[in-house]
Amino acid sequence: MPQDQQPILNGAYYGPSIPPPQKTYHRPSRNPGCCCCGCLFDCGCCLLSCVFKIIFTILFIIGLIVLVFWLIVHPHEVKFHATDASLAQFNLSTTTSTGNTLYYNLALNFTIRNPNKHIGIYYDSIYVTAYYDDQRFGYTWLSPFYQGHKNTTVVGPVTLSGQNAVALSSGQSSDFDSQKSNGVFDITVKMKLNVRFKLGLVKIGKFKPKIECDLQVPLSSSGKTFQTTKCKYDL
């Protein structure tokens, strides 16, 4: 008996159903190619990213250079001391026409210690001023000089002499008389420096540190001696 066969109707296939083809969907990236510097002229967002990367790299290199420089040179603070000071004259004259006039003759000696092994210092200028009770009464300029590494330089004698009008109240005049009777005056000496540093053959910049020395200066006639005083940086 002949086997049963599926009838063919008009050439159509009536077998199991064929599933429809699946569609693939590719989600476009929000910033295609935006994080590479090659798209600098094609993608605006890339500019900001590249600028940040360049700045960070520059700062990192500078920081590394500074760190290496510090580890090699290991700079130390330069130290200033007033080693001697005396007043040959320090008299206050008061008149109704001119007010208070201070006659002075101050002599000073300083030492400057450069403890650094690899750094020399050019002192291009040193401006010295003297004050009594916040009243400036004298000033002078020192000659420029060079200080080598691991060196202590003696500066002086520095002499300030002359006369100058000072505005002292009655209370300040009373303090002046008291200090004169004691034979020791409270004098403040300030120095403004212009310096450059030398590392090997390289000279580095210009710096303007300020130094302040609070001194108790004896009158030469008092027979008292001056005590070495460490000066400080006036920040």
PDB file of C-alpha atoms in Angstrom:
ATOM      1  CA  MET A   1       0.000   0.000   0.000  1.00  0.00           C
ATOM      2  CA  PRO A   2       1.496   3.373  -0.972  1.00  0.00           C
ATOM      3  CA  GLN A   3       2.925   5.543   1.909  1.00  0.00           C
ATOM      4  CA  ASP A   4       1.072   8.669   2.938  1.00  0.00           C
ATOM      5  CA  GLN A   5       2.690  11.828   1.504  1.00  0.00           C
ATOM      6  CA  GLN A   6       2.228  15.488   2.435  1.00  0.00           C
ATOM      7  CA  PRO A   7       0.270  17.175  -0.250  1.00  0.00           C
ATOM      8  CA  ILE A   8       1.943  19.998  -2.078  1.00  0.00           C
ATOM      9  CA  LEU A   9      -0.410  22.865  -2.584  1.00  0.00           C
ATOM     10  CA  ASN A  10       0.616  25.528  -5.017  1.00  0.00           C
ATOM     11  CA  GLY A  11       4.319  25.067  -4.112  1.00  0.00           C
ATOM     12  CA  ALA A  12       3.853  26.342  -0.536  1.00  0.00           C
ATOM     13  CA  TYR A  13       5.543  24.776   2.511  1.00  0.00           C
ATOM     14  CA  TYR A  14       3.172  23.736   5.276  1.00  0.00           C
ATOM     15  CA  GLY A  15       5.727  22.230   7.672  1.00  0.00           C
ATOM     16  CA  PRO A  16       6.727  23.589  11.145  1.00  0.00           C
ATOM     17  CA  SER A  17       6.778  27.386  11.402  1.00  0.00           C
ATOM     18  CA  ILE A  18      10.130  29.167  10.862  1.00  0.00           C
ATOM     19  CA  PRO A  19      10.917  31.852  13.476  1.00  0.00           C
ATOM     20  CA  PRO A  20      11.483  35.363  12.093  1.00  0.00           C
ATOM     21  CA  PRO A  21      15.125  36.569  11.901  1.00  0.00           C
ATOM     22  CA  GLN A  22      16.341  38.517  14.981  1.00  0.00           C
ATOM     23  CA  LYS A  23      17.383  42.122  14.510  1.00  0.00           C
ATOM     24  CA  THR A  24      20.665  43.199  16.089  1.00  0.00           C
ATOM     25  CA  TYR A  25      20.785  46.678  17.693  1.00  0.00           C
ATOM     26  CA  HIS A  26      24.083  48.509  18.323  1.00  0.00           C
ATOM     27  CA  ARG A  27      23.751  51.322  20.851  1.00  0.00           C
ATOM     28  CA  PRO A  28      25.905  54.234  19.771  1.00  0.00           C
ATOM     29  CA  SER A  29      28.416  55.434  22.391  1.00  0.00           C
ATOM     30  CA  ARG A  30      27.721  58.793  23.877  1.00  0.00           C
ATOM     31  CA  ASN A  31      31.225  60.149  23.205  1.00  0.00           C
ATOM     32  CA  PRO A  32      32.717  58.183  20.336  1.00  0.00           C
ATOM     33  CA  GLY A  33      36.483  58.662  20.245  1.00  0.00           C
ATOM     34  CA  CYS A  34      36.409  61.526  22.721  1.00  0.00           C
ATOM     35  CA  CYS A  35      39.224  60.547  25.047  1.00  0.00           C
ATOM     36  CA  CYS A  36      42.090  60.477  22.638  1.00  0.00           C
ATOM     37  CA  CYS A  37      44.156  63.432  21.590  1.00  0.00           C
ATOM     38  CA  GLY A  38      43.979  62.295  17.999  1.00  0.00           C
ATOM     39  CA  CYS A  39      40.454  63.678  17.802  1.00  0.00           C
ATOM     40  CA  LEU A  40      41.556  67.090  19.068  1.00  0.00           C
ATOM     41  CA  PHE A  41      40.247  68.849  15.988  1.00  0.00           C
ATOM     42  CA  ASP A  42      37.222  66.602  15.593  1.00  0.00           C
ATOM     43  CA  CYS A  43      35.825  66.382  19.105  1.00  0.00           C
ATOM     44  CA  GLY A  44      35.478  69.418  21.387  1.00  0.00           C
ATOM     45  CA  CYS A  45      35.370  67.342  24.582  1.00  0.00           C
ATOM     46  CA  CYS A  46      38.829  65.961  23.859  1.00  0.00           C
ATOM     47  CA  LEU A  47      40.456  69.405  24.230  1.00  0.00           C
ATOM     48  CA  LEU A  48      39.653  69.756  27.925  1.00  0.00           C
ATOM     49  CA  SER A  49      40.811  66.212  28.664  1.00  0.00           C
ATOM     50  CA  CYS A  50      44.129  66.732  26.892  1.00  0.00           C
ATOM     51  CA  VAL A  51      44.730  70.089  28.618  1.00  0.00           C
ATOM     52  CA  PHE A  52      44.246  68.479  32.034  1.00  0.00           C
ATOM     53  CA  LYS A  53      46.614  65.660  31.127  1.00  0.00           C
ATOM     54  CA  ILE A  54      49.302  68.077  29.918  1.00  0.00           C
ATOM     55  CA  ILE A  55      49.008  70.289  33.029  1.00  0.00           C
ATOM     56  CA  PHE A  56      49.153  67.276  35.341  1.00  0.00           C
ATOM     57  CA  THR A  57      52.228  65.926  33.534  1.00  0.00           C
ATOM     58  CA  ILE A  58      54.016  69.295  33.745  1.00  0.00           C
ATOM     59  CA  LEU A  59      53.242  69.658  37.455  1.00  0.00           C
ATOM     60  CA  PHE A  60      54.409  66.118  38.120  1.00  0.00           C
ATOM     61  CA  ILE A  61      57.716  66.725  36.320  1.00  0.00           C
ATOM     62  CA  ILE A  62      58.288  70.023  38.176  1.00  0.00           C
ATOM     63  CA  GLY A  63      57.518  68.380  41.508  1.00  0.00           C
ATOM     64  CA  LEU A  64      59.909  65.537  40.722  1.00  0.00           C
ATOM     65  CA  ILE A  65      62.681  67.994  39.791  1.00  0.00           C
ATOM     66  CA  VAL A  66      62.146  69.951  43.022  1.00  0.00           C
ATOM     67  CA  LEU A  67      62.212  66.760  45.078  1.00  0.00           C
ATOM     68  CA  VAL A  68      65.435  65.554  43.459  1.00  0.00           C
ATOM     69  CA  PHE A  69      66.994  69.012  43.877  1.00  0.00           C
ATOM     70  CA  TRP A  70      66.070  69.079  47.574  1.00  0.00           C
ATOM     71  CA  LEU A  71      67.396  65.553  48.171  1.00  0.00           C
ATOM     72  CA  ILE A  72      70.723  66.402  46.507  1.00  0.00           C
ATOM     73  CA  VAL A  73      71.245  69.943  47.799  1.00  0.00           C
ATOM     74  CA  HIS A  74      69.277  69.702  51.071  1.00  0.00           C
ATOM     75  CA  PRO A  75      69.310  73.488  51.706  1.00  0.00           C
ATOM     76  CA  HIS A  76      69.623  74.852  55.245  1.00  0.00           C
ATOM     77  CA  GLU A  77      68.622  78.225  56.658  1.00  0.00           C
ATOM     78  CA  VAL A  78      71.242  80.968  56.608  1.00  0.00           C
ATOM     79  CA  LYS A  79      71.800  82.309  60.143  1.00  0.00           C
ATOM     80  CA  PHE A  80      72.445  85.888  61.245  1.00  0.00           C
ATOM     81  CA  HIS A  81      73.914  86.954  64.586  1.00  0.00           C
ATOM     82  CA  ALA A  82      74.765  90.335  66.050  1.00  0.00           C
ATOM     83  CA  THR A  83      78.082  89.642  67.755  1.00  0.00           C
ATOM     84  CA  ASP A  84      78.916  93.135  69.004  1.00  0.00           C
ATOM     85  CA  ALA A  85      77.161  96.477  69.401  1.00  0.00           C
ATOM     86  CA  SER A  86      77.928  99.660  71.316  1.00  0.00           C
ATOM     87  CA  LEU A  87      76.768 103.257  71.562  1.00  0.00           C
ATOM     88  CA  ALA A  88      79.483 105.889  71.722  1.00  0.00           C
ATOM     89  CA  GLN A  89      76.736 108.509  71.779  1.00  0.00           C
ATOM     90  CA  PHE A  90      72.974 108.349  72.301  1.00  0.00           C
ATOM     91  CA  ASN A  91      71.624 111.655  73.548  1.00  0.00           C
ATOM     92  CA  LEU A  92      68.188 113.188  73.276  1.00  0.00           C
ATOM     93  CA  SER A  93      67.860 116.951  72.962  1.00  0.00           C
ATOM     94  CA  THR A  94      64.482 118.613  73.308  1.00  0.00           C
ATOM     95  CA  THR A  95      63.661 122.168  72.240  1.00  0.00           C
ATOM     96  CA  THR A  96      60.385 123.991  71.671  1.00  0.00           C
ATOM     97  CA  SER A  97      61.341 124.861  68.095  1.00  0.00           C
ATOM     98  CA  THR A  98      62.676 121.526  66.813  1.00  0.00           C
ATOM     99  CA  GLY A  99      61.157 119.024  69.245  1.00  0.00           C
ATOM    100  CA  ASN A 100      63.163 115.876  70.045  1.00  0.00           C
ATOM    101  CA  THR A 101      66.481 115.417  68.274  1.00  0.00           C
ATOM    102  CA  LEU A 102      68.464 112.226  68.769  1.00  0.00           C
ATOM    103  CA  TYR A 103      72.259 112.332  68.459  1.00  0.00           C
ATOM    104  CA  TYR A 104      73.669 108.862  67.924  1.00  0.00           C
ATOM    105  CA  ASN A 105      76.828 106.896  67.160  1.00  0.00           C
ATOM    106  CA  LEU A 106      76.107 103.190  66.869  1.00  0.00           C
ATOM    107  CA  ALA A 107      78.672 100.516  65.937  1.00  0.00           C
ATOM    108  CA  LEU A 108      77.609  96.982  64.986  1.00  0.00           C
ATOM    109  CA  ASN A 109      79.206  93.685  64.018  1.00  0.00           C
ATOM    110  CA  PHE A 110      77.373  90.760  62.462  1.00  0.00           C
ATOM    111  CA  THR A 111      78.141  87.223  61.383  1.00  0.00           C
ATOM    112  CA  ILE A 112      76.339  85.449  58.565  1.00  0.00           C
ATOM    113  CA  ARG A 113      76.583  81.661  58.544  1.00  0.00           C
ATOM    114  CA  ASN A 114      75.965  79.740  55.316  1.00  0.00           C
ATOM    115  CA  PRO A 115      75.759  76.073  56.395  1.00  0.00           C
ATOM    116  CA  ASN A 116      75.015  74.704  52.912  1.00  0.00           C
ATOM    117  CA  LYS A 117      77.483  72.364  51.225  1.00  0.00           C
ATOM    118  CA  HIS A 118      76.563  73.128  47.640  1.00  0.00           C
ATOM    119  CA  ILE A 119      75.102  76.655  47.662  1.00  0.00           C
ATOM    120  CA  GLY A 120      76.971  79.952  47.508  1.00  0.00           C
ATOM    121  CA  ILE A 121      75.263  83.298  48.094  1.00  0.00           C
ATOM    122  CA  TYR A 122      75.637  86.650  46.337  1.00  0.00           C
ATOM    123  CA  TYR A 123      74.664  89.532  48.628  1.00  0.00           C
ATOM    124  CA  ASP A 124      73.955  92.174  46.000  1.00  0.00           C
ATOM    125  CA  SER A 125      72.811  94.734  48.560  1.00  0.00           C
ATOM    126  CA  ILE A 126      72.154  95.017  52.304  1.00  0.00           C
ATOM    127  CA  TYR A 127      70.187  97.977  53.636  1.00  0.00           C
ATOM    128  CA  VAL A 128      70.565  98.449  57.397  1.00  0.00           C
ATOM    129  CA  THR A 129      68.216 100.594  59.493  1.00  0.00           C
ATOM    130  CA  ALA A 130      68.194 101.251  63.245  1.00  0.00           C
ATOM    131  CA  TYR A 131      65.117 101.971  65.358  1.00  0.00           C
ATOM    132  CA  TYR A 132      64.530 103.202  68.867  1.00  0.00           C
ATOM    133  CA  ASP A 133      60.997 102.675  70.177  1.00  0.00           C
ATOM    134  CA  ASP A 134      59.716 102.211  66.590  1.00  0.00           C
ATOM    135  CA  GLN A 135      61.361 105.475  65.526  1.00  0.00           C
ATOM    136  CA  ARG A 136      63.908 105.118  62.735  1.00  0.00           C
ATOM    137  CA  PHE A 137      66.967 107.162  63.520  1.00  0.00           C
ATOM    138  CA  GLY A 138      69.726 105.885  61.225  1.00  0.00           C
ATOM    139  CA  TYR A 139      70.450 103.826  58.112  1.00  0.00           C
ATOM    140  CA  THR A 140      73.294 102.753  55.847  1.00  0.00           C
ATOM    141  CA  TRP A 141      74.102 100.518  52.845  1.00  0.00           C
ATOM    142  CA  LEU A 142      76.686  97.734  52.953  1.00  0.00           C
ATOM    143  CA  SER A 143      78.973  96.801  50.085  1.00  0.00           C
ATOM    144  CA  PRO A 144      77.990  93.708  48.063  1.00  0.00           C
ATOM    145  CA  PHE A 145      79.955  90.492  48.506  1.00  0.00           C
ATOM    146  CA  TYR A 146      79.926  86.769  47.742  1.00  0.00           C
ATOM    147  CA  GLN A 147      79.777  84.079  50.420  1.00  0.00           C
ATOM    148  CA  GLY A 148      80.968  80.569  49.655  1.00  0.00           C
ATOM    149  CA  HIS A 149      79.408  77.351  50.912  1.00  0.00           C
ATOM    150  CA  LYS A 150      80.021  76.184  54.509  1.00  0.00           C
ATOM    151  CA  ASN A 151      81.274  79.657  55.367  1.00  0.00           C
ATOM    152  CA  THR A 152      80.871  82.209  58.176  1.00  0.00           C
ATOM    153  CA  THR A 153      81.306  85.816  57.072  1.00  0.00           C
ATOM    154  CA  VAL A 154      81.994  88.662  59.496  1.00  0.00           C
ATOM    155  CA  VAL A 155      80.201  91.866  58.516  1.00  0.00           C
ATOM    156  CA  GLY A 156      81.379  95.040  60.174  1.00  0.00           C
ATOM    157  CA  PRO A 157      82.047  97.239  61.793  1.00  0.00           C
ATOM    158  CA  VAL A 158      78.826  98.845  60.592  1.00  0.00           C
ATOM    159  CA  THR A 159      78.660 102.438  61.836  1.00  0.00           C
ATOM    160  CA  LEU A 160      75.572 104.621  61.979  1.00  0.00           C
ATOM    161  CA  SER A 161      76.147 108.136  63.263  1.00  0.00           C
ATOM    162  CA  GLY A 162      74.470 111.523  63.012  1.00  0.00           C
ATOM    163  CA  GLN A 163      71.344 113.177  64.278  1.00  0.00           C
ATOM    164  CA  ASN A 164      67.678 112.769  63.495  1.00  0.00           C
ATOM    165  CA  ALA A 165      64.361 114.167  64.690  1.00  0.00           C
ATOM    166  CA  VAL A 166      62.236 111.613  66.573  1.00  0.00           C
ATOM    167  CA  ALA A 167      58.656 111.885  67.796  1.00  0.00           C
ATOM    168  CA  LEU A 168      58.654 110.622  71.377  1.00  0.00           C
ATOM    169  CA  SER A 169      55.805 111.041  73.816  1.00  0.00           C
ATOM    170  CA  SER A 170      56.416 112.082  77.397  1.00  0.00           C
ATOM    171  CA  GLY A 171      56.198 108.444  78.458  1.00  0.00           C
ATOM    172  CA  GLN A 172      58.717 107.385  75.803  1.00  0.00           C
ATOM    173  CA  SER A 173      61.041 110.216  76.865  1.00  0.00           C
ATOM    174  CA  SER A 174      60.782 108.948  80.429  1.00  0.00           C
ATOM    175  CA  ASP A 175      61.716 105.422  79.250  1.00  0.00           C
ATOM    176  CA  PHE A 176      64.667 106.906  77.381  1.00  0.00           C
ATOM    177  CA  ASP A 177      65.967 108.549  80.563  1.00  0.00           C
ATOM    178  CA  SER A 178      65.511 105.302  82.492  1.00  0.00           C
ATOM    179  CA  GLN A 179      67.479 103.271  79.913  1.00  0.00           C
ATOM    180  CA  LYS A 180      70.184 105.923  79.825  1.00  0.00           C
ATOM    181  CA  SER A 181      70.554 105.690  83.620  1.00  0.00           C
ATOM    182  CA  ASN A 182      70.851 101.913  83.266  1.00  0.00           C
ATOM    183  CA  GLY A 183      73.443 102.298  80.483  1.00  0.00           C
ATOM    184  CA  VAL A 184      71.660  99.958  78.045  1.00  0.00           C
ATOM    185  CA  PHE A 185      69.207 100.873  75.255  1.00  0.00           C
ATOM    186  CA  ASP A 186      66.685  98.697  73.428  1.00  0.00           C
ATOM    187  CA  ILE A 187      67.629  99.057  69.755  1.00  0.00           C
ATOM    188  CA  THR A 188      66.060  97.224  66.829  1.00  0.00           C
ATOM    189  CA  VAL A 189      68.195  96.736  63.731  1.00  0.00           C
ATOM    190  CA  LYS A 190      66.583  95.627  60.486  1.00  0.00           C
ATOM    191  CA  MET A 191      68.243  94.475  57.279  1.00  0.00           C
ATOM    192  CA  LYS A 192      66.734  94.229  53.813  1.00  0.00           C
ATOM    193  CA  LEU A 193      68.741  92.008  51.495  1.00  0.00           C
ATOM    194  CA  ASN A 194      68.879  91.327  47.781  1.00  0.00           C
ATOM    195  CA  VAL A 195      70.499  87.934  47.309  1.00  0.00           C
ATOM    196  CA  ARG A 196      71.114  85.347  44.619  1.00  0.00           C
ATOM    197  CA  PHE A 197      72.090  81.726  45.085  1.00  0.00           C
ATOM    198  CA  LYS A 198      74.818  79.894  43.199  1.00  0.00           C
ATOM    199  CA  LEU A 199      74.588  76.150  42.636  1.00  0.00           C
ATOM    200  CA  GLY A 200      77.588  74.947  40.660  1.00  0.00           C
ATOM    201  CA  LEU A 201      77.731  77.240  37.637  1.00  0.00           C
ATOM    202  CA  VAL A 202      74.066  78.186  37.867  1.00  0.00           C
ATOM    203  CA  LYS A 203      72.889  81.414  39.526  1.00  0.00           C
ATOM    204  CA  ILE A 204      69.339  81.222  40.804  1.00  0.00           C
ATOM    205  CA  GLY A 205      66.922  84.162  40.812  1.00  0.00           C
ATOM    206  CA  LYS A 206      66.678  87.131  43.128  1.00  0.00           C
ATOM    207  CA  PHE A 207      65.330  86.961  46.652  1.00  0.00           C
ATOM    208  CA  LYS A 208      64.594  89.712  49.172  1.00  0.00           C
ATOM    209  CA  PRO A 209      64.670  88.359  52.734  1.00  0.00           C
ATOM    210  CA  LYS A 210      64.249  90.672  55.718  1.00  0.00           C
ATOM    211  CA  ILE A 211      66.183  90.253  58.963  1.00  0.00           C
ATOM    212  CA  GLU A 212      65.328  91.734  62.363  1.00  0.00           C
ATOM    213  CA  CYS A 213      67.613  91.928  65.395  1.00  0.00           C
ATOM    214  CA  ASP A 214      66.248  93.000  68.784  1.00  0.00           C
ATOM    215  CA  LEU A 215      69.312  94.229  70.652  1.00  0.00           C
ATOM    216  CA  GLN A 216      70.182  95.545  74.061  1.00  0.00           C
ATOM    217  CA  VAL A 217      73.023  97.892  73.249  1.00  0.00           C
ATOM    218  CA  PRO A 218      75.222  99.270  76.049  1.00  0.00           C
ATOM    219  CA  LEU A 219      76.683 102.751  76.167  1.00  0.00           C
ATOM    220  CA  SER A 220      80.449 102.619  75.758  1.00  0.00           C
ATOM    221  CA  SER A 221      80.802 104.692  78.941  1.00  0.00           C
ATOM    222  CA  SER A 222      78.737 102.232  81.002  1.00  0.00           C
ATOM    223  CA  GLY A 223      81.397  99.519  81.057  1.00  0.00           C
ATOM    224  CA  LYS A 224      78.756  96.880  80.213  1.00  0.00           C
ATOM    225  CA  THR A 225      79.278  94.281  77.523  1.00  0.00           C
ATOM    226  CA  PHE A 226      77.037  93.267  74.662  1.00  0.00           C
ATOM    227  CA  GLN A 227      75.598  89.757  74.532  1.00  0.00           C
ATOM    228  CA  THR A 228      75.621  87.989  71.155  1.00  0.00           C
ATOM    229  CA  THR A 229      72.072  87.953  69.818  1.00  0.00           C
ATOM    230  CA  LYS A 230      70.513  85.724  67.187  1.00  0.00           C
ATOM    231  CA  CYS A 231      68.526  87.594  64.585  1.00  0.00           C
ATOM    232  CA  LYS A 232      65.289  86.351  63.066  1.00  0.00           C
ATOM    233  CA  TYR A 233      63.621  86.465  59.682  1.00  0.00           C
ATOM    234  CA  ASP A 234      61.008  89.204  59.466  1.00  0.00           C
ATOM    235  CA  LEU A 235      58.166  87.542  57.563  1.00  0.00           C
TER     236      LEU A 235
END
